[in-house]
């Protein structure tokens, strides 16, 4: 039997405030949505493009309590967890439905969690925060001259990636 691995690492911004609930057994659970973006340079137009993926994240226990207390929409976070499948039957059509979500084991706040909390004296702490810096995309490298007698199998257009 082959070994398997189910591990997810994501860094992005929350698209909404965490929704914190209590299960009937008293365990805390928080549901969040994360926007993860990827930038790339188009080969044809050479312009920078961005693709955003939205990921549902579920957090349990003390981590869920901390997320509900300190996180708000727009905050940057790093999530470590695993993929799980939610399955249900659509009540209107009767069809079976499913979706993937991340079950987070760890959530790292990428800003100061006290940035928007009120001090005991009543003064408000600084509301300024900034996500971790992101390296800019380097300009597309200029193509190297092809060797004089390069075989067809080494043509860059034939590479599988």
mmCIF file of C-alpha atoms in Angstrom, residues 13-133:
data_model
loop_
_atom_site.group_PDB
_atom_site.id
_atom_site.type_symbol
_atom_site.label_atom_id
_atom_site.label_comp_id
_atom_site.label_asym_id
_atom_site.label_seq_id
_atom_site.Cartn_x
_atom_site.Cartn_y
_atom_site.Cartn_z
ATOM 1 C CA UNK A 13 -6.304 37.453 3.770
ATOM 2 C CA UNK A 14 -9.620 36.745 5.477
ATOM 3 C CA UNK A 15 -12.618 37.592 3.294
ATOM 4 C CA UNK A 16 -14.947 37.936 6.289
ATOM 5 C CA UNK A 17 -14.866 37.899 10.083
ATOM 6 C CA UNK A 18 -14.567 34.394 11.586
ATOM 7 C CA UNK A 19 -17.911 32.838 12.565
ATOM 8 C CA UNK A 20 -17.408 31.264 15.996
ATOM 9 C CA UNK A 21 -19.906 28.687 17.298
ATOM 10 C CA UNK A 22 -20.204 26.127 20.061
ATOM 11 C CA UNK A 23 -21.052 22.499 19.308
ATOM 12 C CA UNK A 24 -23.686 20.777 21.489
ATOM 13 C CA UNK A 25 -20.805 19.091 23.335
ATOM 14 C CA UNK A 26 -19.315 22.532 24.127
ATOM 15 C CA UNK A 27 -16.383 22.522 21.705
ATOM 16 C CA UNK A 28 -15.576 25.791 19.924
ATOM 17 C CA UNK A 29 -15.445 25.871 16.116
ATOM 18 C CA UNK A 30 -14.725 28.808 13.818
ATOM 19 C CA UNK A 31 -15.447 29.016 10.086
ATOM 20 C CA UNK A 32 -13.388 31.427 8.001
ATOM 21 C CA UNK A 33 -12.834 32.172 4.332
ATOM 22 C CA UNK A 34 -9.369 32.910 2.986
ATOM 23 C CA UNK A 35 -8.417 34.666 -0.258
ATOM 24 C CA UNK A 36 -5.118 33.355 -1.626
ATOM 25 C CA UNK A 37 -3.685 35.167 -4.616
ATOM 26 C CA UNK A 38 -1.057 34.197 -7.137
ATOM 27 C CA UNK A 39 0.713 36.560 -9.490
ATOM 28 C CA UNK A 40 2.307 35.539 -12.745
ATOM 29 C CA UNK A 41 3.525 37.150 -15.927
ATOM 30 C CA UNK A 42 1.682 36.308 -19.157
ATOM 31 C CA UNK A 43 4.001 34.872 -21.782
ATOM 32 C CA UNK A 44 2.052 36.387 -24.653
ATOM 33 C CA UNK A 45 1.406 39.921 -23.364
ATOM 34 C CA UNK A 46 4.136 40.125 -20.688
ATOM 35 C CA UNK A 47 1.668 41.752 -18.293
ATOM 36 C CA UNK A 48 1.365 40.752 -14.651
ATOM 37 C CA UNK A 49 -1.847 38.888 -13.853
ATOM 38 C CA UNK A 50 -3.364 37.864 -10.563
ATOM 39 C CA UNK A 51 -5.557 34.856 -9.855
ATOM 40 C CA UNK A 52 -7.428 34.686 -6.542
ATOM 41 C CA UNK A 53 -8.591 31.409 -4.989
ATOM 42 C CA UNK A 54 -11.113 31.440 -2.137
ATOM 43 C CA UNK A 55 -10.722 28.683 0.454
ATOM 44 C CA UNK A 56 -13.066 27.754 3.305
ATOM 45 C CA UNK A 57 -11.211 27.025 6.562
ATOM 46 C CA UNK A 58 -12.503 25.406 9.761
ATOM 47 C CA UNK A 59 -10.660 25.754 13.078
ATOM 48 C CA UNK A 60 -11.417 23.943 16.341
ATOM 49 C CA UNK A 61 -10.747 24.407 20.067
ATOM 50 C CA UNK A 62 -8.565 27.098 21.553
ATOM 51 C CA UNK A 63 -7.250 28.090 18.110
ATOM 52 C CA UNK A 64 -10.851 28.811 17.045
ATOM 53 C CA UNK A 65 -11.386 30.957 20.138
ATOM 54 C CA UNK A 66 -8.233 32.978 19.385
ATOM 55 C CA UNK A 67 -9.270 33.438 15.751
ATOM 56 C CA UNK A 68 -12.687 34.714 16.802
ATOM 57 C CA UNK A 69 -11.151 37.081 19.339
ATOM 58 C CA UNK A 70 -8.295 38.546 17.290
ATOM 59 C CA UNK A 71 -9.059 38.168 13.573
ATOM 60 C CA UNK A 72 -11.250 40.338 11.370
ATOM 61 C CA UNK A 73 -11.956 40.661 7.672
ATOM 62 C CA UNK A 74 -8.871 41.590 5.643
ATOM 63 C CA UNK A 75 -6.305 40.345 8.159
ATOM 64 C CA UNK A 76 -3.399 38.296 6.749
ATOM 65 C CA UNK A 77 -2.903 34.789 8.172
ATOM 66 C CA UNK A 78 -0.830 31.669 7.566
ATOM 67 C CA UNK A 79 -2.856 28.433 7.842
ATOM 68 C CA UNK A 80 -1.486 24.928 8.265
ATOM 69 C CA UNK A 81 -3.896 22.002 8.079
ATOM 70 C CA UNK A 82 -5.367 19.281 5.901
ATOM 71 C CA UNK A 83 -8.082 18.883 3.290
ATOM 72 C CA UNK A 84 -11.427 17.398 4.310
ATOM 73 C CA UNK A 85 -14.528 16.736 2.222
ATOM 74 C CA UNK A 86 -18.005 17.946 3.210
ATOM 75 C CA UNK A 87 -20.770 15.821 1.650
ATOM 76 C CA UNK A 88 -24.524 16.446 1.714
ATOM 77 C CA UNK A 89 -27.696 15.968 -0.289
ATOM 78 C CA UNK A 90 -29.216 19.063 -1.884
ATOM 79 C CA UNK A 91 -32.709 19.426 -0.412
ATOM 80 C CA UNK A 92 -34.180 21.079 -3.502
ATOM 81 C CA UNK A 93 -32.778 18.787 -6.207
ATOM 82 C CA UNK A 94 -31.966 15.660 -4.204
ATOM 83 C CA UNK A 95 -28.482 15.511 -5.762
ATOM 84 C CA UNK A 96 -25.429 14.579 -3.745
ATOM 85 C CA UNK A 97 -23.042 17.505 -3.330
ATOM 86 C CA UNK A 98 -19.535 17.840 -1.911
ATOM 87 C CA UNK A 99 -16.798 20.417 -1.433
ATOM 88 C CA UNK A 100 -13.269 20.563 -0.112
ATOM 89 C CA UNK A 101 -12.313 22.694 2.859
ATOM 90 C CA UNK A 102 -9.226 23.052 5.027
ATOM 91 C CA UNK A 103 -9.329 21.745 8.601
ATOM 92 C CA UNK A 104 -6.703 24.021 10.206
ATOM 93 C CA UNK A 105 -4.399 22.685 12.872
ATOM 94 C CA UNK A 106 -2.503 25.956 13.187
ATOM 95 C CA UNK A 107 -3.277 29.587 12.331
ATOM 96 C CA UNK A 108 -0.503 32.150 12.520
ATOM 97 C CA UNK A 109 -1.496 35.818 12.654
ATOM 98 C CA UNK A 110 0.679 37.879 10.305
ATOM 99 C CA UNK A 111 0.093 41.158 12.133
ATOM 100 C CA UNK A 112 0.075 42.353 15.722
ATOM 101 C CA UNK A 113 -3.085 40.894 17.338
ATOM 102 C CA UNK A 114 -3.277 43.920 19.683
ATOM 103 C CA UNK A 115 -3.342 46.479 16.861
ATOM 104 C CA UNK A 116 -7.091 47.189 17.153
ATOM 105 C CA UNK A 117 -7.777 46.199 20.768
ATOM 106 C CA UNK A 118 -8.613 48.822 23.353
ATOM 107 C CA UNK A 119 -6.173 49.381 26.185
ATOM 108 C CA UNK A 120 -7.454 49.169 29.761
ATOM 109 C CA UNK A 121 -7.032 52.961 30.060
ATOM 110 C CA UNK A 122 -9.558 53.427 27.257
ATOM 111 C CA UNK A 123 -7.028 54.671 24.694
ATOM 112 C CA UNK A 124 -7.078 52.939 21.355
ATOM 113 C CA UNK A 125 -3.900 51.285 20.145
ATOM 114 C CA UNK A 126 -2.679 52.027 16.670
ATOM 115 C CA UNK A 127 -5.008 50.655 14.024
ATOM 116 C CA UNK A 128 -2.236 50.522 11.434
ATOM 117 C CA UNK A 129 -1.187 47.077 10.298
ATOM 118 C CA UNK A 130 0.506 45.706 7.266
ATOM 119 C CA UNK A 131 0.775 42.226 5.801
ATOM 120 C CA UNK A 132 4.154 40.608 5.411
ATOM 121 C CA UNK A 133 6.068 42.109 2.502
#
